[in-house]
Coordinates of C-alpha atoms in Angstrom, one line a residue:
Chain B
M939 CA 0.1 0.0 0.0
A940 CA 3.1 2.0 -0.6
D941 CA 1.4 4.9 -2.1
I942 CA -2.2 4.7 -0.6
N943 CA -2.5 6.7 2.6
I944 CA -5.2 5.2 4.8
A945 CA -5.9 8.5 7.1
K946 CA -5.6 7.7 10.8
A947 CA -8.1 8.7 13.2
P948 CA -7.1 11.5 15.9
P949 CA -6.8 10.0 19.2
N950 CA -9.5 9.0 21.2
Y951 CA -8.6 11.7 24.1
V952 CA -9.1 14.3 21.5
V953 CA -12.7 13.2 20.1
L954 CA -14.5 11.3 23.4
P955 CA -14.5 14.6 25.5
F956 CA -16.8 16.0 22.7
Y957 CA -19.3 12.9 22.8
G958 CA -19.2 12.8 26.4
T959 CA -19.9 16.6 27.1
G960 CA -23.0 16.9 24.2
A961 CA -24.5 13.9 26.1
L962 CA -24.2 15.8 29.1
F963 CA -25.3 19.3 27.6
F964 CA -28.3 17.1 25.7
L965 CA -29.8 15.7 29.5
V966 CA -29.1 19.5 31.0
L967 CA -31.2 20.6 28.1
A968 CA -34.0 17.9 29.0
V969 CA -34.0 19.2 32.7
M970 CA -34.0 22.6 31.7
M971 CA -37.1 22.0 29.7
L972 CA -38.5 20.3 33.1
F973 CA -38.5 24.2 34.6
T974 CA -40.3 25.7 31.9
P975 CA -43.5 24.1 30.8
G976 CA -45.6 27.1 30.9
E977 CA -43.2 29.3 28.8
W978 CA -43.7 27.6 25.6
G979 CA -46.9 29.4 24.5
G980 CA -45.4 32.8 24.1
H981 CA -42.8 34.7 22.7
Y982 CA -39.2 32.9 22.2
F983 CA -37.6 36.1 23.3
T984 CA -37.5 34.4 27.1
P985 CA -34.2 33.8 29.3
H986 CA -35.1 30.3 29.9
L987 CA -35.9 29.5 25.6
L988 CA -32.9 31.5 24.8
A989 CA -30.8 29.4 27.4
M990 CA -32.4 26.5 26.2
T991 CA -31.9 27.1 22.4
H992 CA -28.4 27.7 22.9
T993 CA -27.8 24.6 25.0
A994 CA -29.2 22.9 22.1
A995 CA -27.1 24.8 19.5
L996 CA -23.6 25.0 21.2
G997 CA -23.6 22.3 23.6
W998 CA -25.2 19.6 22.1
G999 CA -25.6 20.0 18.3
S1000 CA -22.1 21.9 17.7
M1001 CA -20.4 19.9 20.3
I1002 CA -21.1 16.6 18.9
I1003 CA -20.7 17.6 15.7
F1004 CA -17.4 19.2 16.5
G1005 CA -16.3 15.4 17.9
S1006 CA -17.7 14.0 14.8
A1007 CA -16.1 16.2 12.5
Y1008 CA -12.6 15.9 14.0
Q1009 CA -13.2 12.1 13.6
L1010 CA -14.3 12.2 10.0
L1011 CA -12.6 15.0 8.5
P1012 CA -9.5 12.5 8.1
V1013 CA -12.1 10.1 6.1
I1014 CA -13.6 12.9 3.9
C1015 CA -10.2 14.9 3.5
E1016 CA -8.1 11.6 2.8
S1017 CA -5.5 12.9 5.0
D1018 CA -4.9 13.3 8.9
L1019 CA -6.6 15.8 11.0
F1020 CA -4.1 18.6 11.0
S1021 CA -3.6 19.4 14.8
S1022 CA -5.1 17.1 17.8
K1023 CA -3.8 20.0 20.1
M1024 CA -5.9 22.3 18.3
A1025 CA -9.2 20.4 18.5
L1026 CA -8.6 20.3 22.2
A1027 CA -8.1 23.9 22.5
S1028 CA -11.8 24.2 20.3
Y1029 CA -13.5 21.7 23.1
G1030 CA -11.9 23.8 25.8
C1031 CA -13.5 27.1 24.2
L1032 CA -17.0 25.6 23.2
T1033 CA -17.3 23.9 26.4
V1034 CA -16.8 27.0 28.7
G1035 CA -18.0 29.2 26.4
A1036 CA -21.2 27.4 26.0
G1037 CA -21.3 27.1 29.6
L1038 CA -21.2 30.7 30.5
L1039 CA -23.8 31.6 27.7
I1040 CA -26.5 29.4 29.1
A1041 CA -25.8 30.2 32.0
S1042 CA -26.0 34.3 31.8
F1043 CA -29.0 33.5 29.2
W1044 CA -31.3 31.6 32.1
L1045 CA -30.0 34.2 34.6
F1046 CA -30.3 37.2 32.1
T1047 CA -27.3 39.0 33.3
P1048 CA -26.3 40.7 30.3
G1049 CA -22.6 41.9 30.6
W1050 CA -19.1 40.3 31.1
M1051 CA -20.1 36.6 31.5
M1052 CA -22.3 36.7 28.3
I1053 CA -19.5 38.7 26.2
T1054 CA -16.8 36.1 27.5
G1055 CA -18.9 33.4 26.7
G1056 CA -19.9 34.7 23.3
A1057 CA -15.7 35.6 22.6
L1058 CA -15.1 32.0 24.0
V1059 CA -17.3 30.2 21.6
V1060 CA -16.4 32.5 18.5
T1061 CA -12.6 31.5 19.2
A1062 CA -13.7 27.8 19.2
A1063 CA -15.2 28.3 15.8
G1064 CA -12.1 30.1 14.6
I1065 CA -10.0 27.5 15.8
Y1066 CA -12.2 24.7 14.3
G1067 CA -12.3 26.7 11.1
V1068 CA -8.2 27.0 11.0
N1069 CA -8.1 23.4 11.6
A1070 CA -10.7 22.0 9.4
Y1071 CA -9.1 24.2 6.7
L1072 CA -5.2 22.9 6.9
T1073 CA -6.7 19.4 7.3
M1074 CA -7.9 20.0 3.9
G1075 CA -5.2 21.9 2.6
S1076 CA -3.0 18.8 2.6
C1077 CA -5.5 17.0 0.5
K1078 CA -4.7 17.2 -3.3
R1079 CA -8.3 16.2 -4.5
Y1080 CA -11.2 18.3 -5.0
S1081 CA -14.6 17.8 -3.6
V1082 CA -17.8 18.6 -3.1
Q1083 CA -18.0 17.4 0.4
K1084 CA -15.0 19.9 0.9
L1085 CA -16.8 22.8 -0.3
F1086 CA -19.8 22.3 2.2
I1087 CA -17.6 21.6 4.9
L1088 CA -15.1 24.8 4.3
A1089 CA -18.7 26.9 3.6
S1090 CA -20.2 25.5 7.2
A1091 CA -17.2 26.6 9.0
G1092 CA -17.1 29.7 7.6
W1093 CA -20.8 30.3 8.5
L1094 CA -20.3 28.9 11.8
L1095 CA -17.7 31.7 12.2
V1096 CA -20.4 34.3 10.7
T1097 CA -23.0 32.8 13.2
T1098 CA -20.9 33.0 16.3
L1099 CA -19.4 36.9 15.4
A1100 CA -23.1 37.8 14.9
G1101 CA -24.3 35.9 18.3
L1102 CA -21.1 37.8 20.2
L1103 CA -22.0 41.5 18.8
L1104 CA -25.9 40.3 19.9
A1105 CA -24.6 39.8 23.3
I1106 CA -22.6 43.2 23.6
N1107 CA -25.7 44.8 22.2
L1108 CA -27.6 43.7 25.1
Y1109 CA -25.3 45.3 27.5
E1110 CA -24.4 48.2 25.5
P1111 CA -26.7 48.6 22.4
F1112 CA -24.9 49.7 19.5
I1113 CA -26.9 47.9 16.6
F1114 CA -29.0 50.3 14.8
R1115 CA -31.5 47.8 13.4
S1116 CA -34.0 45.9 15.7
H1117 CA -32.6 43.1 18.3
L1118 CA -34.9 40.5 17.0
D1119 CA -34.3 41.1 13.4
M1120 CA -30.7 40.6 14.1
L1121 CA -31.3 37.5 16.1
K1122 CA -33.4 36.3 13.1
L1123 CA -30.5 36.7 10.8
H1124 CA -28.1 34.7 13.3
A1125 CA -30.3 32.1 13.9
H1126 CA -30.8 31.5 10.0
A1127 CA -26.8 31.7 9.2
G1128 CA -26.2 28.8 12.1
L1129 CA -29.4 26.9 10.9
A1130 CA -28.9 27.2 7.2
G1131 CA -25.1 27.9 6.8
W1132 CA -23.3 26.2 9.8
F1133 CA -25.5 22.6 10.6
R1134 CA -27.3 22.2 7.5
Q1135 CA -24.3 22.7 5.3
L1136 CA -22.1 20.3 7.4
I1137 CA -25.0 17.8 7.6
T1138 CA -25.1 18.2 3.6
G1139 CA -21.4 17.6 3.0
V1140 CA -20.6 14.9 5.8
S1141 CA -23.9 13.0 4.8
S1142 CA -22.7 12.7 1.3
K1143 CA -19.5 11.0 2.0
L1144 CA -21.0 8.6 4.9
V1145 CA -24.2 7.6 3.8
P1146 CA -22.9 6.0 0.6
I1147 CA -20.3 4.2 3.0
F1148 CA -23.1 3.0 5.4
L1149 CA -25.7 2.0 2.7
L1150 CA -22.9 0.7 0.6
G1151 CA -24.7 2.4 -2.0
K1152 CA -23.6 5.5 -4.8
S1153 CA -24.9 8.2 -6.9
G1154 CA -23.8 9.4 -10.1
K1155 CA -25.7 12.1 -10.0
I1156 CA -23.0 14.4 -8.6
R1157 CA -24.2 17.4 -10.0
L1158 CA -27.0 17.5 -7.8
L1159 CA -24.5 18.3 -4.7
Y1160 CA -22.7 21.1 -6.7
G1161 CA -26.6 22.4 -7.7
S1162 CA -27.6 22.1 -3.9
F1163 CA -24.2 23.8 -2.7
V1164 CA -24.9 26.9 -5.2
C1165 CA -28.9 26.9 -4.1
Q1166 CA -28.1 26.7 -0.7
N1167 CA -25.3 29.7 -0.4
A1168 CA -27.0 31.8 -2.9
G1169 CA -30.3 31.6 -1.0
L1170 CA -28.7 32.4 2.6
V1171 CA -26.4 35.2 1.3
L1172 CA -29.2 36.8 -0.3
F1173 CA -31.6 36.2 2.4
L1174 CA -29.1 37.6 5.2
A1175 CA -28.1 40.6 2.6
D1176 CA -31.8 41.7 2.0
G1177 CA -32.8 41.4 5.7
L1178 CA -29.9 43.3 7.1
V1179 CA -30.4 46.2 4.5
F1180 CA -34.2 46.2 4.1
G1181 CA -35.9 44.1 7.2
F1182 CA -38.0 40.9 6.2
T1183 CA -40.0 41.6 3.1
P1184 CA -42.2 38.9 1.3
R1185 CA -38.8 38.6 -0.8
I1186 CA -37.4 36.1 1.6
F1187 CA -39.5 33.5 0.1
F1188 CA -37.7 33.6 -3.0
Y1189 CA -34.5 33.2 -1.3
E1190 CA -36.0 30.4 1.0
G1191 CA -37.1 28.9 -2.1
L1192 CA -33.5 28.9 -3.3
I1193 CA -32.6 27.1 -0.2
V1194 CA -35.4 24.4 -0.1
L1195 CA -34.4 23.7 -3.8
G1196 CA -30.8 23.0 -2.4
V1197 CA -32.1 20.8 0.3
V1198 CA -34.2 19.3 -2.4
A1199 CA -31.2 18.3 -4.6
W1200 CA -29.4 16.9 -1.8
L1201 CA -32.3 14.8 -0.5
I1202 CA -32.8 13.6 -4.0
W1203 CA -29.2 12.8 -4.1
L1204 CA -29.6 11.0 -0.8
F1205 CA -32.5 9.0 -2.3
D1206 CA -30.3 8.1 -5.2
C1207 CA -28.0 6.6 -3.2
Y1208 CA -30.8 4.5 -1.1
R1209 CA -32.3 3.2 -4.2
N1210 CA -28.8 2.2 -5.4
R1211 CA -27.3 0.2 -2.3
V1212 CA -26.0 -3.0 -2.0
R1213 CA -27.0 -3.3 1.7
K1214 CA -30.8 -3.6 1.8
A1215 CA -31.5 -3.6 5.6
I1216 CA -31.4 -0.3 7.1
D1217 CA -30.0 -0.6 10.4
L1218 CA -31.3 1.4 13.6
P1219 CA -29.3 4.3 13.4
M1220 CA -29.9 5.0 9.6
R1221 CA -33.5 5.0 10.6
H1222 CA -32.9 8.0 12.9
V1223 CA -31.6 9.9 9.9
F1224 CA -35.3 9.2 7.8
F1225 CA -37.1 10.8 10.8
S1226 CA -34.5 13.6 10.6
C1227 CA -35.0 14.3 7.0
L1228 CA -38.6 14.3 7.5
C1229 CA -38.5 17.1 10.2
L1230 CA -36.2 19.2 8.3
L1231 CA -39.0 19.1 5.3
I1232 CA -41.6 19.9 7.3
A1233 CA -39.6 22.9 9.0
L1234 CA -38.9 24.1 5.7
L1235 CA -42.9 24.3 4.8
L1236 CA -43.0 26.4 8.0
P1237 CA -41.7 29.9 7.1
P1238 CA -45.0 31.2 5.4
A1239 CA -46.5 30.7 8.8
L1240 CA -44.0 32.3 10.5
Y1241 CA -43.9 35.4 8.1
Y1242 CA -47.8 36.0 8.0
S1243 CA -49.1 34.8 11.4
H1244 CA -48.2 36.9 14.7
D1245 CA -48.7 34.2 16.7
H1246 CA -45.4 33.3 18.3
V1247 CA -46.4 29.4 18.3
W1248 CA -45.3 29.0 15.1
A1249 CA -41.6 30.1 15.9
L1250 CA -41.6 27.7 18.3
V1251 CA -42.8 24.6 16.4
Y1252 CA -40.8 25.6 13.8
G1253 CA -37.5 25.4 16.5
L1254 CA -38.9 22.1 17.8
F1255 CA -39.1 20.7 14.0
L1256 CA -35.2 21.9 13.7
F1257 CA -33.9 21.7 17.0
Q1258 CA -35.7 18.7 18.7
G1259 CA -36.6 16.9 15.0
W1260 CA -33.9 17.5 12.3
I1261 CA -30.6 17.6 14.7
T1262 CA -31.5 15.8 17.3
F1263 CA -32.7 12.7 15.5
L1264 CA -29.6 12.9 13.2
I1265 CA -27.1 13.4 16.4
L1266 CA -29.3 10.4 18.1
G1267 CA -28.6 7.6 15.4
M1268 CA -25.2 9.1 14.2
T1269 CA -23.7 9.0 17.4
F1270 CA -24.2 4.9 17.1
K1271 CA -22.7 4.8 13.8
T1272 CA -19.6 6.7 15.2
L1273 CA -18.7 6.8 18.6
P1274 CA -18.7 2.8 19.0
F1275 CA -16.3 2.8 16.1
I1276 CA -13.9 4.8 17.7
V1277 CA -14.0 3.0 21.0
W1278 CA -13.9 0.0 19.0
N1279 CA -10.6 1.0 17.0
Y1280 CA -9.1 1.7 20.2
R1281 CA -10.1 -1.5 22.5
Y1282 CA -10.1 -4.2 19.8
K1283 CA -8.2 -2.9 16.6
H1284 CA -4.9 -4.4 17.6
L1285 CA -6.7 -7.7 18.7
S1286 CA -8.8 -8.2 15.1
G1287 CA -7.8 -11.1 13.3
K1288 CA -6.1 -12.3 16.5
I1289 CA -9.3 -13.8 18.4
K1290 CA -12.9 -13.6 18.4
V1291 CA -13.9 -9.8 19.4
P1292 CA -17.1 -8.1 19.7
M1293 CA -18.3 -5.9 16.7
P1294 CA -18.7 -2.2 17.3
K1295 CA -22.7 -2.8 17.2
H1296 CA -22.0 -5.1 20.0
L1297 CA -20.7 -2.4 22.4
Y1298 CA -24.1 -0.5 22.9
H1299 CA -27.5 -1.7 23.7
E1300 CA -29.5 -2.3 20.2
K1301 CA -32.8 -2.0 22.2
W1302 CA -32.2 0.8 24.0
L1303 CA -31.9 2.5 20.7
R1304 CA -34.8 1.3 19.2
Y1305 CA -36.5 2.4 22.5
Q1306 CA -35.1 5.8 22.0
L1307 CA -36.3 6.0 18.5
G1308 CA -40.1 5.2 19.5
I1309 CA -39.8 8.0 22.7
H1310 CA -38.2 10.8 21.0
T1311 CA -40.7 10.1 18.2
A1312 CA -43.6 10.3 20.7
S1313 CA -41.9 13.2 22.6
L1314 CA -41.5 15.2 19.8
L1315 CA -45.3 14.9 18.5
L1316 CA -46.5 15.8 22.1
L1317 CA -44.2 18.8 22.3
V1318 CA -45.5 20.0 18.6
A1319 CA -49.0 19.1 19.6
G1320 CA -48.9 20.5 23.1
V1321 CA -47.2 23.8 22.0
A1322 CA -49.6 24.4 18.7
L1323 CA -53.2 23.3 21.1
R1324 CA -51.5 25.6 24.2
Q1325 CA -52.1 22.2 26.2
E1326 CA -49.7 22.2 28.6
A1327 CA -50.5 18.6 29.8
L1328 CA -49.5 17.8 26.7
I1329 CA -46.1 20.0 27.1
R1330 CA -45.3 18.7 30.3
T1331 CA -45.8 15.0 29.1
G1332 CA -43.3 15.4 26.3
I1333 CA -40.7 16.8 28.0
W1334 CA -40.9 14.0 30.8
I1335 CA -40.4 11.9 27.5
A1336 CA -37.9 13.8 26.3
L1337 CA -36.0 13.2 29.7
A1338 CA -36.3 9.6 29.2
T1339 CA -34.8 9.6 25.9
A1340 CA -32.1 12.1 27.1
A1341 CA -31.3 9.3 29.7
L1342 CA -31.5 6.3 27.4
Y1343 CA -29.1 8.3 25.0
V1344 CA -26.7 9.1 27.8
G1345 CA -26.8 5.5 29.6
N1346 CA -26.2 4.1 26.1
V1347 CA -23.1 6.7 25.4
V1348 CA -21.9 5.6 28.7
T1349 CA -22.0 1.7 28.0
V1350 CA -19.9 2.7 24.9
M1351 CA -17.2 4.7 26.3
F1352 CA -16.6 2.6 29.3
Y1353 CA -17.2 -0.8 27.6
K1354 CA -14.9 -3.1 29.2
I1355 CA -12.4 -5.3 27.1
K1356 CA -13.7 -8.8 27.7
T1357 CA -10.6 -10.8 26.7
P1358 CA -9.3 -13.9 27.1
A1359 CA -12.3 -15.0 29.0
D1360 CA -15.1 -14.4 26.9
A1361 CA -13.1 -14.4 23.6
T1362 CA -12.6 -17.4 21.5
V1363 CA -8.9 -17.5 20.8
H1364 CA -9.0 -19.3 17.0
R1365 CA -5.7 -20.4 17.1
Chain J
M1161 CA -10.2 -15.0 -4.8
Q1162 CA -10.3 -18.6 -6.6
L1163 CA -7.8 -21.2 -5.2
S1164 CA -6.3 -23.9 -7.4
I1165 CA -5.3 -27.1 -6.3
D1166 CA -2.5 -27.2 -9.1
D1167 CA -1.1 -24.0 -7.1
R1168 CA 2.4 -24.3 -5.7
W1169 CA 1.6 -22.9 -2.6
F1170 CA -1.8 -24.3 -2.2
R1171 CA -1.2 -25.5 1.3
E1172 CA 0.1 -22.3 2.3
K1173 CA -2.9 -20.4 0.8
T1174 CA -5.7 -22.5 2.3
I1175 CA -3.9 -21.7 5.5
A1176 CA -4.0 -18.1 5.0
L1177 CA -7.7 -17.8 3.8
S1178 CA -9.1 -19.9 6.9
A1179 CA -6.9 -17.5 8.8
L1180 CA -8.7 -14.5 6.8
Y1181 CA -12.1 -15.5 7.2
Q1182 CA -11.4 -14.7 11.0
V1183 CA -11.0 -10.8 9.6
V1184 CA -14.2 -8.9 9.6
D1185 CA -15.2 -5.8 8.5
P1186 CA -16.4 -4.3 11.9
E1187 CA -19.1 -1.9 9.7
L1188 CA -20.8 -4.5 7.6
C1189 CA -19.9 -7.7 10.2
V1190 CA -19.0 -9.8 7.0
N1191 CA -15.9 -10.9 7.0
I1192 CA -13.1 -10.1 4.2
I1193 CA -13.2 -13.0 2.2
D1194 CA -16.5 -13.2 1.8
L1195 CA -17.0 -9.9 1.1
G1196 CA -14.3 -10.4 -2.1
L1197 CA -11.8 -7.7 -0.3
V1198 CA -8.9 -10.0 -1.0
Y1199 CA -7.8 -9.8 -4.3
G1200 CA -4.8 -12.4 -4.0
L1201 CA -1.9 -14.0 -1.7
D1202 CA 1.7 -14.1 -2.9
F1203 CA 4.4 -16.8 -1.4
D1204 CA 7.1 -16.2 -3.7
D1205 CA 9.4 -14.3 -1.1
A1206 CA 10.1 -17.3 1.6
S1207 CA 10.4 -14.4 4.1
A1208 CA 6.8 -12.8 3.4
V1209 CA 3.1 -13.1 2.9
T1210 CA 1.7 -10.3 0.8
V1211 CA -1.7 -10.1 0.5
T1212 CA -3.2 -8.0 -2.2
M1213 CA -6.7 -6.6 -1.3
T1214 CA -9.1 -3.3 -1.5
L1215 CA -11.5 -2.0 0.7
S1216 CA -15.4 -1.6 0.1
T1217 CA -14.8 2.0 -0.1
P1218 CA -11.8 4.4 -0.7
H1219 CA -10.5 5.6 2.5
C1220 CA -13.0 3.7 4.7
P1221 CA -13.0 4.4 8.4
M1222 CA -12.2 1.1 9.1
G1223 CA -9.3 0.4 6.7
E1224 CA -6.7 0.8 9.3
S1225 CA -8.4 -1.8 11.4
I1226 CA -9.0 -4.1 8.9
I1227 CA -5.1 -4.1 7.5
T1228 CA -4.1 -4.4 11.1
G1229 CA -6.7 -7.7 11.4
V1230 CA -5.0 -9.1 8.2
K1231 CA -1.6 -8.6 9.5
N1232 CA -2.1 -10.2 12.7
A1233 CA -4.1 -12.9 11.3
L1234 CA -1.2 -13.7 8.8
S1235 CA 1.4 -13.2 11.4
G1236 CA -0.4 -15.8 14.1
V1237 CA -0.2 -18.6 11.2
F1238 CA 3.0 -17.8 9.6
P1239 CA 4.8 -16.4 12.5
E1240 CA 8.1 -16.8 10.5
K1241 CA 7.1 -14.3 7.7
I1242 CA 6.4 -10.8 7.6
A1243 CA 2.6 -10.0 6.9
E1244 CA 2.3 -7.3 4.2
V1245 CA -0.9 -5.8 2.8
Q1246 CA -0.7 -4.0 -0.9
L1247 CA -4.1 -2.2 -1.1
V1248 CA -5.4 -1.7 -4.3
W1249 CA -8.1 0.2 -6.0
D1250 CA -8.0 -1.2 -9.1
P1251 CA -10.4 -3.0 -9.7
A1252 CA -12.8 -1.3 -7.4
W1253 CA -14.7 -3.2 -5.2
N1254 CA -18.4 -4.0 -5.9
Y1255 CA -21.1 -6.1 -4.4
T1256 CA -20.6 -8.6 -7.4
M1257 CA -17.1 -9.5 -5.7
M1258 CA -19.0 -11.3 -2.7
T1259 CA -19.4 -14.7 -2.4
E1260 CA -23.1 -16.1 -2.1
E1261 CA -22.3 -16.5 1.6
G1262 CA -21.4 -12.8 2.0
R1263 CA -24.5 -11.8 0.1
A1264 CA -26.7 -14.0 2.3
Q1265 CA -25.4 -12.6 5.2
L1266 CA -26.2 -9.0 4.1
N1267 CA -29.6 -10.3 2.6
L1268 CA -28.8 -9.3 -0.9

């Protein structure tokens, strides 16, 4: 294999803290929800909802995505991760920054704590972006996946910088436009720029691997890249200069076109797959895509209705639906392999070793999929119908989802090697 | 990979294949022989055994562990030889290279 590079994954101590901390934030998010069922019917700009949104976006979504990106960048870029130390530095900045931001939103104390938290998150985004860029820089081959990953890192920096400016503005107002309008731009840069483009890029590399599928329609992905970015840039520029006008539907249409192109590409991979059985983690991906499609249908209601309920339903489908379903599933497509590589790689071929899928409780994963679906449906119904009892039930079920997820993550991370007593020595 | 009884290294290759059946792709949970990842075995060098093989996808996330498994398996049965892996992408792997057993395990 002289001239073929098998990219090496970064050491486990670089990646595992992201998974552990992300799982903890997911549990914290569910506990925070327990204290706020009465706040789910009003305006979204409340201390507790802001704290929960940032827990979901930074502590949960971005934390796990950072970890898996550091693990998968070598696979996607076909070269080793540029710097493990930078990855650890981004972990420290993101963890402390998210913690400070969440606490300052929950207590609603604009000032040094919120601004320091925001600055640390910007630093984490900067370090991540530089590390991703330099990892890709060492790779000669050009691919659409790299475009998406670089663009998403850029959007993360834009989003976090905008967030920092908003945090400063809360303490010392200096932005000439409405704070709430700026908040919408900040949120959409994060959702459509950071999360969606990273997910598009990574999934277009990993889904064919997981399904043993392929699609020759690579132009769909390039089209998706152009549409998603053009739509988002126009949305942000127009929103910044002229505010929110019906023109946003044209920009949203472009973004939706981009998302649909990506989904068609995924479906083509699914149709042309070798592996017929769809495992539980991949079923989570199906639900995630469904939630994204539903969320993309909601902006007209957000624009024309003055009822804040729609904003909450939109947020639920995006955070609890699209992002959370994806992470709940993909954690078990990555974490067990990371741990397995560390614990069993050196024993592979020598003795019979468990497979990565044996490192977690499959039954728990099945329950997780069912109860998270139930929780999301109850929360959406509760918010839409203003039924606090439904919201409360949904929150308790969300807590059960978090407990199952954390339990399974802990099971994988602390899986004890069982050799030689439990392993059959072949020869 | 085909074995011929006329092959000069038939005995060694049978032993090597038997060992390689223990190397399993951690994602697909199918051994690399039934997956059709192994293209050839070479015993011409007295001090080494060389496996020519591919992966189900270029830069497979588990590629390094599969190659470690191959080396471990061959070192176990041929301790006097150095186990070497020649990784190739041509011909690219596709599902038609799988054995009947491999296809059955993936429900194809």
